[in-house]
Coordinates of C-alpha atoms in Angstrom, one line a residue:
M1 CA 74.9 16.3 124.1
P2 CA 77.8 17.9 122.2
I3 CA 79.1 16.2 119.0
R4 CA 82.6 15.8 120.3
Q5 CA 81.5 14.1 123.5
A6 CA 79.4 11.7 121.4
I7 CA 82.3 10.8 119.1
A8 CA 84.6 10.3 122.1
R9 CA 82.1 7.9 123.8
G10 CA 81.7 6.0 120.6
R11 CA 85.5 5.6 120.3
Q12 CA 85.7 4.3 123.9
K13 CA 83.1 1.6 123.1
A14 CA 84.9 0.4 120.0
T15 CA 87.0 -2.7 120.7
A16 CA 87.8 -3.9 117.2
A17 CA 90.2 -2.3 114.8
S18 CA 89.4 -1.9 111.1
L19 CA 91.4 -4.9 109.7
G20 CA 90.1 -4.4 106.2
G21 CA 91.3 -0.8 106.1
K22 CA 94.7 -1.6 107.5
L23 CA 95.2 -4.6 105.2
L24 CA 94.2 -2.5 102.2
L25 CA 96.5 0.3 103.2
V26 CA 99.5 -2.0 103.9
L27 CA 99.1 -4.0 100.7
A28 CA 98.5 -0.9 98.6
A29 CA 101.6 0.6 100.0
V30 CA 103.7 -2.5 99.3
G31 CA 102.4 -2.7 95.8
L32 CA 103.1 0.9 95.2
I33 CA 106.6 0.7 96.6
G34 CA 107.3 -2.4 94.6
S35 CA 106.1 -0.8 91.4
V36 CA 108.2 2.3 92.1
A37 CA 111.2 0.3 93.0
L38 CA 110.8 -1.8 89.8
T39 CA 110.5 1.4 87.7
L40 CA 113.5 3.0 89.3
L41 CA 115.6 -0.2 88.8
L42 CA 114.6 -0.5 85.1
A43 CA 115.3 3.2 84.7
A44 CA 118.7 2.9 86.3
V45 CA 119.6 0.0 83.9
I46 CA 117.9 1.0 80.7
T47 CA 118.1 4.8 80.6
P48 CA 122.0 5.0 80.7
S49 CA 122.3 2.4 78.0
F50 CA 119.8 4.1 75.7
N51 CA 121.4 7.5 76.4
A52 CA 124.7 6.1 75.3
L53 CA 123.1 4.7 72.2
E54 CA 121.5 8.1 71.5
H55 CA 124.8 9.9 71.9
Q56 CA 126.4 7.5 69.4
S57 CA 123.5 8.2 67.0
I58 CA 124.1 11.9 67.4
D59 CA 127.8 11.5 66.7
G60 CA 126.9 9.5 63.6
H61 CA 124.5 12.2 62.4
V62 CA 127.2 14.9 62.9
E63 CA 129.9 13.0 61.2
R64 CA 127.6 12.1 58.3
T65 CA 126.7 15.8 57.9
R66 CA 130.3 16.8 57.9
A67 CA 131.2 14.1 55.4
A68 CA 128.3 15.2 53.1
L69 CA 129.4 18.8 53.3
N70 CA 133.0 17.9 52.5
D71 CA 131.9 15.8 49.6
F72 CA 129.9 18.7 48.2
A73 CA 132.9 21.0 48.4
V74 CA 135.3 18.3 47.1
K75 CA 133.2 18.0 43.9
V76 CA 133.7 21.7 43.4
E77 CA 137.4 21.4 44.0
N78 CA 137.6 18.5 41.4
S79 CA 135.9 20.6 38.8
V80 CA 138.1 23.6 39.4
R81 CA 141.2 21.5 39.3
D82 CA 140.4 20.6 35.7
Y83 CA 140.4 24.3 34.9
G84 CA 143.5 24.9 36.9
D85 CA 145.7 22.3 35.1
W86 CA 144.8 23.3 31.6
N87 CA 146.9 24.9 28.9
S88 CA 144.0 27.0 27.7
S89 CA 143.5 28.5 31.2
Y90 CA 147.3 29.0 31.5
D91 CA 147.4 31.0 28.3
Y92 CA 144.1 32.8 28.9
I93 CA 145.0 34.4 32.2
V94 CA 148.1 36.0 30.5
H95 CA 146.3 36.9 27.3
P96 CA 142.5 36.9 27.8
T97 CA 140.4 36.1 24.7
K98 CA 136.7 36.4 23.9
A99 CA 136.7 32.9 22.4
F100 CA 137.9 31.3 25.6
E101 CA 135.3 33.3 27.6
A102 CA 132.5 32.4 25.2
E103 CA 133.4 28.7 25.4
S104 CA 134.3 28.3 29.1
F105 CA 132.2 31.0 30.8
S106 CA 128.9 30.5 28.9
P107 CA 125.8 29.7 30.9
L108 CA 125.7 26.3 29.2
A109 CA 129.3 25.5 30.3
M110 CA 128.6 26.6 33.8
A111 CA 125.3 24.6 33.9
N112 CA 127.2 21.5 32.7
L113 CA 129.7 22.1 35.5
D114 CA 126.7 22.7 37.9
M115 CA 128.4 25.8 39.1
D116 CA 126.9 29.2 40.0
G117 CA 130.0 31.4 39.8
M118 CA 133.5 31.3 38.3
A119 CA 136.4 33.7 38.5
Y120 CA 140.0 34.1 37.4
L121 CA 142.4 36.1 39.6
R122 CA 146.0 37.0 38.9
P123 CA 148.7 36.4 41.5
D124 CA 148.2 39.9 42.8
R125 CA 144.5 39.2 43.2
S126 CA 143.5 41.5 40.4
L127 CA 140.4 40.3 38.5
V128 CA 140.6 38.8 35.0
I129 CA 137.0 37.7 34.7
A130 CA 134.1 36.8 37.0
R131 CA 130.6 35.6 36.4
W132 CA 127.6 34.5 38.4
I133 CA 124.8 32.8 36.5
D134 CA 121.4 32.2 38.0
P135 CA 120.6 28.5 37.1
R136 CA 116.9 29.2 37.1
T137 CA 116.9 32.1 34.6
G138 CA 120.3 31.7 32.9
R139 CA 121.0 35.4 33.6
E140 CA 124.0 37.0 35.3
R141 CA 123.6 38.2 38.9
D142 CA 125.8 41.2 39.2
N143 CA 125.3 41.7 42.9
L144 CA 126.4 38.1 43.7
R145 CA 129.3 38.4 41.3
D146 CA 130.5 41.5 42.9
A147 CA 130.1 40.0 46.4
M148 CA 131.9 36.9 45.2
V149 CA 134.9 38.9 43.8
A150 CA 135.2 41.1 46.9
K151 CA 135.0 38.1 49.3
L152 CA 137.5 35.9 47.3
R153 CA 140.0 38.7 47.1
A154 CA 140.1 39.0 50.9
L155 CA 140.3 35.3 51.6
P156 CA 143.7 33.5 52.3
L157 CA 143.5 31.3 49.1
D158 CA 147.0 29.9 49.6
A159 CA 146.1 28.8 53.1
A160 CA 142.9 27.2 51.8
M161 CA 145.0 25.1 49.4
K162 CA 147.1 23.9 52.4
G163 CA 150.4 23.8 50.4
G164 CA 148.9 22.0 47.4
S165 CA 147.7 23.2 44.0
S166 CA 144.0 23.2 44.9
G167 CA 141.7 23.3 47.8
H168 CA 138.1 23.9 48.9
F169 CA 136.2 25.8 51.6
Y170 CA 132.8 27.4 52.4
T171 CA 132.1 31.1 52.6
R172 CA 129.2 33.5 52.9
L173 CA 128.2 35.9 50.1
G174 CA 125.5 38.0 51.8
D175 CA 122.7 35.6 52.5
V176 CA 124.1 32.9 50.2
V177 CA 126.2 30.0 51.6
A178 CA 128.5 28.6 48.9
A179 CA 131.2 26.0 48.5
V180 CA 134.3 27.4 46.9
G181 CA 137.0 25.4 45.0
V182 CA 140.3 27.2 44.2
A183 CA 143.2 25.9 42.1
Q184 CA 146.4 27.4 40.8
V185 CA 146.5 28.0 37.0
R186 CA 149.2 25.8 35.6
R187 CA 149.9 23.9 32.4
S188 CA 148.0 20.6 31.8
D189 CA 151.0 18.6 33.0
G190 CA 151.2 20.6 36.2
S191 CA 154.4 22.4 35.2
G192 CA 155.1 26.1 34.8
T193 CA 155.0 29.0 37.2
P194 CA 151.3 29.6 38.4
H195 CA 149.8 32.5 36.6
G196 CA 147.1 33.1 39.1
Y197 CA 144.0 31.3 40.5
V198 CA 140.8 29.9 39.1
L199 CA 137.8 29.7 41.4
M200 CA 134.5 28.0 41.1
V201 CA 131.5 28.7 43.4
R202 CA 128.5 26.5 44.0
Q203 CA 125.6 27.8 46.1
L204 CA 124.5 25.5 48.9
T205 CA 120.7 25.7 49.3
P206 CA 118.4 24.2 51.9
R207 CA 117.0 21.9 49.2
Q208 CA 120.5 20.7 48.2
L209 CA 121.4 20.3 51.9
S210 CA 118.2 18.2 52.5
G211 CA 119.2 16.0 49.5
L212 CA 122.7 15.5 50.8
L213 CA 121.5 14.5 54.3
Q214 CA 118.3 12.7 53.2
V215 CA 116.4 14.7 55.9
R216 CA 114.6 18.0 55.9
A217 CA 117.3 20.5 56.7
R218 CA 117.9 24.3 56.6
L219 CA 120.8 26.7 56.7
D220 CA 121.2 28.8 59.9
L221 CA 123.1 31.9 58.8
G222 CA 123.9 32.7 62.5
G223 CA 126.3 29.8 62.5
A224 CA 127.5 27.8 65.5
S225 CA 131.0 27.5 66.9
A226 CA 130.6 23.8 67.5
A227 CA 128.1 21.0 66.9
L228 CA 124.9 21.8 68.9
V229 CA 122.2 19.4 69.8
T230 CA 118.9 20.5 71.3
T231 CA 116.5 17.8 72.5
N232 CA 112.8 17.8 73.1
A233 CA 110.3 15.0 73.8
D234 CA 110.3 13.4 70.3
T235 CA 113.1 14.9 68.2
L236 CA 116.7 15.9 68.2
Q237 CA 117.5 19.3 66.7
I238 CA 121.1 19.1 65.4
A239 CA 123.2 22.1 64.2
V240 CA 126.6 21.3 62.5
P241 CA 128.8 24.3 61.7
I242 CA 129.9 25.0 58.1
T243 CA 133.5 26.3 58.4
G244 CA 135.3 28.8 56.2
P245 CA 139.0 28.8 55.2
D246 CA 140.0 30.3 58.6
G247 CA 138.2 27.6 60.5
R248 CA 135.4 29.8 61.7
A249 CA 131.8 28.9 61.1
V250 CA 130.0 30.8 58.3
A251 CA 126.7 29.1 58.8
A252 CA 125.2 25.9 60.3
A253 CA 123.3 23.0 58.9
R254 CA 120.3 22.4 61.0
F255 CA 118.0 19.4 60.8
A256 CA 115.8 17.3 63.1
V257 CA 115.8 13.6 63.5
P258 CA 113.4 11.5 65.6
R259 CA 114.6 10.2 69.0
D260 CA 113.9 6.6 68.2
V261 CA 116.4 5.2 70.7
S262 CA 115.1 7.4 73.6
L263 CA 111.5 6.7 72.6
L264 CA 112.2 3.0 72.7
G265 CA 113.7 3.3 76.2
R266 CA 110.8 5.4 77.3
H267 CA 108.3 2.9 76.0
M268 CA 110.0 0.1 77.9
L269 CA 109.8 2.2 81.1
W270 CA 106.1 2.8 80.5
L271 CA 105.6 -0.9 79.9
A272 CA 107.2 -1.6 83.3
V273 CA 105.1 1.0 85.0
A274 CA 102.0 -0.4 83.4
G275 CA 102.9 -3.9 84.5
A276 CA 103.4 -2.8 88.1
T277 CA 100.2 -0.8 88.0
L278 CA 98.3 -3.8 86.7
L279 CA 99.7 -6.0 89.5
L280 CA 98.6 -3.4 92.0
L281 CA 95.1 -3.3 90.5
I282 CA 94.8 -7.0 90.8
V283 CA 95.8 -6.9 94.4
L284 CA 93.3 -4.2 95.1
A285 CA 90.5 -6.1 93.3
V286 CA 91.1 -9.1 95.5
L287 CA 91.1 -6.9 98.6
R288 CA 87.8 -5.3 97.6
R289 CA 86.0 -8.6 97.9
M290 CA 87.5 -9.0 101.4
I291 CA 86.5 -5.6 102.7
T292 CA 83.1 -5.3 101.0
R293 CA 81.2 -7.2 103.6
L294 CA 82.9 -5.7 106.6
V295 CA 83.3 -2.1 105.5
L296 CA 81.6 -1.1 102.2
R297 CA 78.2 -2.4 102.9
P298 CA 77.8 -0.8 106.3
L299 CA 79.2 2.5 104.9
G300 CA 76.7 2.2 102.1
R301 CA 73.9 2.1 104.5
V302 CA 75.2 5.2 106.3
E303 CA 75.7 7.0 102.9
A304 CA 72.2 6.1 101.7
H305 CA 70.7 7.5 104.9
M306 CA 72.8 10.7 104.5
Q307 CA 71.5 11.1 100.9
Q308 CA 68.0 10.6 102.2
V309 CA 68.5 13.3 104.8
S310 CA 70.0 15.6 102.1
A311 CA 67.1 15.0 99.7
S312 CA 64.2 15.1 102.1
G313 CA 65.5 17.5 104.7
S314 CA 64.1 15.1 107.4
L315 CA 66.6 14.5 110.2
A316 CA 65.5 11.0 110.9
L317 CA 67.9 8.8 112.9
L318 CA 69.9 6.0 111.3
D319 CA 68.9 2.4 112.1
R320 CA 71.9 0.7 113.6
D321 CA 73.0 -2.5 115.2
D322 CA 73.6 -1.7 118.9
A323 CA 75.5 -5.0 119.4
A324 CA 78.2 -4.0 116.9
R325 CA 81.4 -2.5 118.4
D326 CA 83.4 -1.7 115.3
E327 CA 84.3 1.7 113.9
I328 CA 81.3 1.9 111.5
A329 CA 78.9 1.3 114.4
S330 CA 80.6 4.0 116.3
L331 CA 80.3 6.2 113.2
G332 CA 76.5 5.5 113.2
R333 CA 76.1 6.5 116.8
S334 CA 78.1 9.7 116.3
F335 CA 76.0 10.5 113.1
N336 CA 72.8 10.1 115.0
A337 CA 74.1 12.4 117.8
M338 CA 75.0 14.9 115.1
L339 CA 71.5 14.7 113.6
V340 CA 69.9 15.4 117.0
Q341 CA 72.1 18.5 117.3
L342 CA 71.4 19.7 113.8
K343 CA 67.7 19.4 114.4
D344 CA 68.0 21.7 117.4
L345 CA 70.1 24.1 115.4
R346 CA 67.7 24.2 112.6
E347 CA 64.9 25.2 114.9
Q348 CA 67.0 28.1 116.2
I349 CA 68.1 29.2 112.7
E350 CA 64.5 29.2 111.5
V351 CA 63.6 31.6 114.4
Q352 CA 66.5 33.9 113.6
G353 CA 66.4 33.6 109.8
F354 CA 63.5 36.1 109.2
E355 CA 65.2 38.9 111.2
L356 CA 68.6 38.3 109.7
G357 CA 67.2 38.3 106.1
R358 CA 65.2 41.4 106.7
S359 CA 68.3 43.1 108.2
E360 CA 70.6 42.1 105.2
S361 CA 67.9 43.1 102.7
A362 CA 67.6 46.6 104.3
V363 CA 71.3 47.1 104.4
A364 CA 71.6 46.2 100.7
V365 CA 68.8 48.5 99.8
M366 CA 70.4 51.4 101.6
H367 CA 73.7 50.7 99.9
N368 CA 72.1 50.8 96.4
V369 CA 70.0 53.8 97.3
R370 CA 73.1 55.7 98.5
N371 CA 74.9 54.9 95.2
A372 CA 71.9 56.1 93.2
L373 CA 71.6 59.4 95.3
N374 CA 75.3 60.3 94.9
P375 CA 74.8 61.9 91.4
I376 CA 71.9 63.9 92.8
T377 CA 74.1 65.3 95.6
T378 CA 76.8 66.1 93.1
I379 CA 74.4 67.9 90.7
L380 CA 72.8 70.0 93.5
S381 CA 76.3 70.9 94.9
Q382 CA 77.4 72.0 91.5
G383 CA 74.3 74.0 90.9
I384 CA 74.6 75.8 94.2
D385 CA 78.3 76.7 93.7
Q386 CA 78.0 77.6 90.1
P387 CA 78.2 81.4 89.6
A388 CA 76.2 83.4 87.2
P389 CA 77.9 83.6 83.7
V390 CA 77.6 87.4 83.5
D391 CA 77.5 90.1 86.1
R392 CA 73.9 91.3 86.3
A393 CA 74.8 94.9 87.0
M394 CA 77.0 95.1 84.0
L395 CA 74.2 93.7 81.8
D396 CA 71.7 96.2 83.2
R397 CA 74.1 99.1 82.4
A398 CA 74.7 97.8 78.9
I399 CA 70.9 97.6 78.3
A400 CA 70.4 101.1 79.7
E401 CA 73.1 102.5 77.4
L402 CA 71.5 100.8 74.4
G403 CA 68.2 102.5 75.3
G404 CA 69.8 106.0 75.3
E405 CA 71.8 107.9 72.7
T406 CA 75.1 106.1 72.2
E407 CA 77.8 106.2 69.6
P408 CA 77.5 103.7 66.8
D409 CA 80.7 101.8 67.6
R410 CA 79.8 101.8 71.3
R411 CA 76.3 100.5 70.4
V412 CA 77.8 97.6 68.3
R413 CA 80.1 96.5 71.2
L414 CA 77.2 96.8 73.7
S415 CA 75.0 94.7 71.4
R416 CA 77.6 92.0 71.1
F417 CA 78.1 92.0 74.9
V418 CA 74.3 91.6 75.5
A419 CA 74.1 88.8 72.9
A420 CA 77.0 86.9 74.4
A421 CA 75.5 87.3 77.9
V422 CA 72.1 85.9 76.7
A423 CA 73.9 83.0 74.9
A424 CA 75.9 82.3 78.1
E425 CA 72.6 82.3 80.1
D426 CA 71.1 79.9 77.5
R427 CA 74.0 77.5 77.7
Q428 CA 73.9 77.5 81.5
R429 CA 70.2 76.9 81.5
A430 CA 70.7 74.0 79.0
D431 CA 73.5 72.5 81.2
R432 CA 71.2 72.7 84.2
R433 CA 68.4 71.1 82.3
D434 CA 70.7 68.2 81.3
Q435 CA 71.9 67.8 84.9
M436 CA 68.3 67.9 86.2
Q437 CA 67.5 65.2 83.6
V438 CA 70.3 63.0 85.0
G439 CA 69.1 63.7 88.5
R440 CA 65.6 62.8 87.6
D441 CA 66.8 59.5 86.1
A442 CA 68.8 58.8 89.3
M443 CA 65.8 59.6 91.5
R444 CA 63.6 57.4 89.3
Q445 CA 66.1 54.6 89.9
V446 CA 66.0 55.2 93.7
L447 CA 62.2 54.9 93.6
E448 CA 62.3 51.7 91.5
I449 CA 64.8 50.2 94.0
I450 CA 62.5 51.0 96.9
G451 CA 59.3 50.1 95.1
T452 CA 60.5 46.6 94.0
Q453 CA 62.4 45.7 97.1
Q454 CA 59.4 44.1 98.9
V455 CA 58.7 41.8 96.0
L456 CA 62.4 40.9 95.5
A457 CA 62.9 40.1 99.2
H458 CA 60.4 37.2 99.2
E459 CA 60.6 35.6 95.8
R460 CA 63.0 35.2 92.8
P461 CA 63.0 38.3 90.7
P462 CA 61.0 38.1 87.4
L463 CA 63.2 38.0 84.3
E464 CA 62.4 39.7 81.0
P465 CA 64.2 40.7 77.9
C466 CA 66.3 43.9 78.6
D467 CA 68.5 46.0 76.5
A468 CA 71.9 45.7 78.2
T469 CA 73.3 48.6 76.1
Q470 CA 70.6 51.0 77.3
I471 CA 71.2 50.1 80.9
I472 CA 75.0 50.5 80.5
A473 CA 74.6 53.9 78.9
Q474 CA 72.2 55.2 81.6
N475 CA 74.5 54.2 84.4
A476 CA 77.5 55.6 82.6
T477 CA 75.9 59.0 82.4
I478 CA 75.0 58.8 86.1
A479 CA 78.5 57.7 87.1
L480 CA 80.0 60.6 85.2
H481 CA 78.1 63.1 87.3
A482 CA 79.0 61.2 90.5
G483 CA 82.7 61.2 89.8
D484 CA 83.8 63.9 92.4
G485 CA 85.8 65.7 89.7
R486 CA 87.4 62.5 88.2
S487 CA 88.1 62.5 84.5
I488 CA 86.8 59.2 83.3
A489 CA 86.4 58.2 79.7
F490 CA 83.5 55.7 79.0
A491 CA 83.4 53.4 76.0
F492 CA 80.5 51.0 75.4
P493 CA 78.8 49.5 72.3
A494 CA 76.1 51.3 70.5
R495 CA 73.9 48.5 69.1
P496 CA 71.2 46.9 71.4
H497 CA 72.2 43.6 73.2
P498 CA 69.2 41.9 74.6
V499 CA 69.6 39.8 77.8
M500 CA 67.2 38.0 80.2
A501 CA 67.4 39.8 83.5
N502 CA 65.4 42.0 86.0
R503 CA 66.0 45.5 84.7
V504 CA 66.1 47.1 88.1
L505 CA 68.5 44.6 89.6
L506 CA 70.8 44.6 86.5
S507 CA 70.9 48.4 86.6
Q508 CA 71.9 48.3 90.3
V509 CA 74.6 45.7 89.7
I510 CA 76.1 47.7 86.8
G511 CA 75.8 50.9 88.8
N512 CA 77.7 49.3 91.7
L513 CA 80.4 48.1 89.4
F514 CA 80.8 51.5 87.7
A515 CA 81.0 53.1 91.2
N516 CA 83.7 50.7 92.2
A517 CA 85.7 51.3 89.0
A518 CA 85.5 55.0 89.5
D519 CA 86.8 54.6 93.1
A520 CA 89.7 52.4 91.8
I521 CA 90.6 55.1 89.1
G522 CA 90.5 57.8 91.7
A523 CA 92.9 55.8 93.9
V524 CA 95.6 56.0 91.2
G525 CA 95.3 59.7 90.2
G526 CA 91.7 60.6 89.4
S527 CA 91.7 60.1 85.6
G528 CA 91.3 56.9 83.6
S529 CA 88.9 54.9 81.4
I530 CA 86.1 52.4 81.7
K531 CA 85.5 50.2 78.7
V532 CA 82.4 48.0 78.4
T533 CA 82.1 45.2 75.8
V534 CA 79.1 42.8 75.2
D535 CA 79.8 39.5 73.5
D536 CA 77.7 36.5 72.6
L537 CA 79.1 33.3 74.1
P538 CA 79.0 29.9 72.2
D539 CA 76.6 28.4 74.8
G540 CA 73.9 30.9 74.0
R541 CA 74.7 33.3 76.9
V542 CA 75.8 36.9 76.9
E543 CA 78.9 38.2 78.6
I544 CA 79.2 41.9 79.7
A545 CA 82.9 42.8 80.5
I546 CA 83.7 46.0 82.4
R547 CA 87.4 46.9 82.2
D548 CA 88.8 49.8 84.2
S549 CA 92.3 51.4 84.3
G550 CA 92.2 51.7 88.1
E551 CA 94.4 50.3 90.9
G552 CA 93.6 46.6 90.3
F553 CA 94.2 44.0 93.0
D554 CA 96.2 40.9 93.8
A555 CA 94.7 37.8 92.0
S556 CA 95.0 35.8 95.2
R557 CA 92.3 38.1 96.8
A558 CA 89.7 37.6 94.1
A559 CA 87.6 35.2 96.1
Q560 CA 87.6 37.5 99.2
L561 CA 86.1 40.4 97.3
F562 CA 82.6 38.7 97.3
Q563 CA 82.6 38.0 101.0
R564 CA 80.1 40.0 103.0
G565 CA 81.7 42.8 104.9
Y566 CA 85.1 42.6 103.1
S567 CA 86.4 45.9 101.6
T568 CA 89.7 46.7 100.0
R569 CA 89.7 50.2 101.4
A570 CA 90.3 50.8 105.1
D571 CA 88.9 54.4 104.9
K572 CA 85.5 53.2 103.7
S573 CA 82.9 51.1 105.5
G574 CA 80.9 48.6 103.5
G575 CA 81.8 45.4 101.8
L576 CA 78.2 44.8 100.8
G577 CA 78.2 46.0 97.2
L578 CA 80.0 43.1 95.5
H579 CA 78.4 40.6 97.9
W580 CA 75.0 41.8 97.0
C581 CA 75.9 42.0 93.2
A582 CA 77.0 38.4 93.2
N583 CA 73.8 37.2 94.9
S584 CA 71.7 39.3 92.5
M585 CA 73.4 37.8 89.5
I586 CA 72.8 34.3 90.8
A587 CA 69.1 35.2 91.4
M588 CA 68.9 36.2 87.7
Q589 CA 70.4 32.8 86.7
G590 CA 73.7 34.5 85.9
S591 CA 77.2 34.9 87.4
L592 CA 79.7 37.6 88.3
N593 CA 83.5 37.2 88.3
L594 CA 86.3 39.7 89.0
A595 CA 89.9 39.4 87.7
S596 CA 93.0 41.6 87.6
E597 CA 96.6 41.1 86.3
G598 CA 97.9 42.7 89.5
P599 CA 98.1 46.0 91.5
G600 CA 98.2 49.0 89.2
L601 CA 97.1 47.1 86.1
G602 CA 93.3 47.7 86.3
A603 CA 90.5 45.1 86.8
I604 CA 87.8 43.4 84.8
A605 CA 84.3 42.4 85.9
K606 CA 82.5 39.8 83.8
L607 CA 78.7 39.4 84.0
V608 CA 77.2 36.4 82.3
L609 CA 73.4 36.3 81.6
C610 CA 71.1 34.2 79.5
A611 CA 70.1 35.5 76.1
P612 CA 66.4 35.8 75.4
E613 CA 64.7 33.3 73.1
P614 CA 64.6 34.4 69.4
A615 CA 60.8 34.8 69.6
A616 CA 61.1 37.2 72.6
T617 CA 61.7 40.5 70.7
G618 CA 60.3 43.0 73.2
L619 CA 62.8 44.7 75.4
A620 CA 62.0 46.2 78.8
A621 CA 62.1 50.0 78.7

């Protein structure tokens, strides 16, 4: 009896609905909707209020920063005003003296004023004197002094004083941000025609800025046209522009403050969500007691029987109450009908399993044998088509002339020709010997595949310590001779890397992957590289990564590549190589994965195998 018919008949016999399931669904939905509604209500009420408070806090930080920067510059202006309204300055700017400079421009005097730079300028902006003292070393900084003079000469000093006798502003001196105070040079009582300007400069450092703001701050020399606030989950990143005499920003003061207000609002929302969730859990706990007897216990009996069937493989029928008419009883009847059908299907599959397994095994063997025979075909084709390095008739004539009477010069040239011909023959013979060696290794691999297939088809392959590097090198040499003219550069490690594997199976897997990589390289032009790395993983396993520069593939197709019969190339039949490789790796207690960043970006195959125990030092040859 078909499964669908059994399920339909069971539904027709069912007369009672699942009240427990419906009740659980309805109450869970009501609790969930209530908790969501409560969360949205609290969010609609709390979030705007806390956002407004946060905006007020941001405005306060900005205003406090501006006030601190202004106070810093005002202190410089107050200091320079004392020098501006001073008879000594008034006389000095007209008649400079060394005594005044030694007294007022000494490092000690500037340190007492807490100033980095000072300058006197005449009304025509010509320089009287300028100094920049490094407070750490007490030495003059000529580069900053020159930058200060050039900058101050170009600035609108009268506009900075805004119609008064003194003023302050910020400016940039290269990478230095400094507060500048400027005052007209007059007599001590403020009378007299101004004889010029006196300027004082105090560098603003991140450390000073942090002290002014009482938070960790830094100077952004990129500046900002207006106050800029950047928010993240926990902090506010605030940038306040530092303006020059023309109102443009010369830098920005950047600092971060915690989002205490937003965090508080967020915590209140989370508390509301937690409360609603707790209420929902209480409701579900009460419902659980109500539906356990009617739903969970009968389902538990069905599940226990399913586990027994899964563990034992015995398709025994489920004991059920024939008088029951609810959904679970109907499920039991349908389950028993399914078990009857599965039993019949198992008998059919057991009959067909042997033939199918033998067929798949034969196809896989033929696929691997074909890959191993490819280099032999290539070597034989090259040997047949390869011409002789020297024309035999020419060589015979040269030998004949050497045997007779020949001029000395002619004899020397003939001797060199014969020697070169013999050397070319030797090289060709050595090349053929190397190619025959590769062909012999490939033929040996074919014989090993055929010889071990009968054992591998009926039991798990025996594992032994193998040198992965040796297997990689051998298959790389074979792949180079089977490349159909492709120019492929191989790179692989030199030191031995022992792994636990079946040497014949692992060699076939790596050979298949090399062949696929060579085909992928040929699809994008015929030349490329294959790089192999072997790394020890933290869990005691070994990873062999094979990277190629071929055509790659779409990451969404990675799972399809291991399906039996699937192939990425319409012009080739197959689709067995990767399917067989993946199964062989599993049989060796390992795994195979393929990945690519996309079409045209190459691919990487990763083989993971167990590492041998430290005591197992012998490697399979």
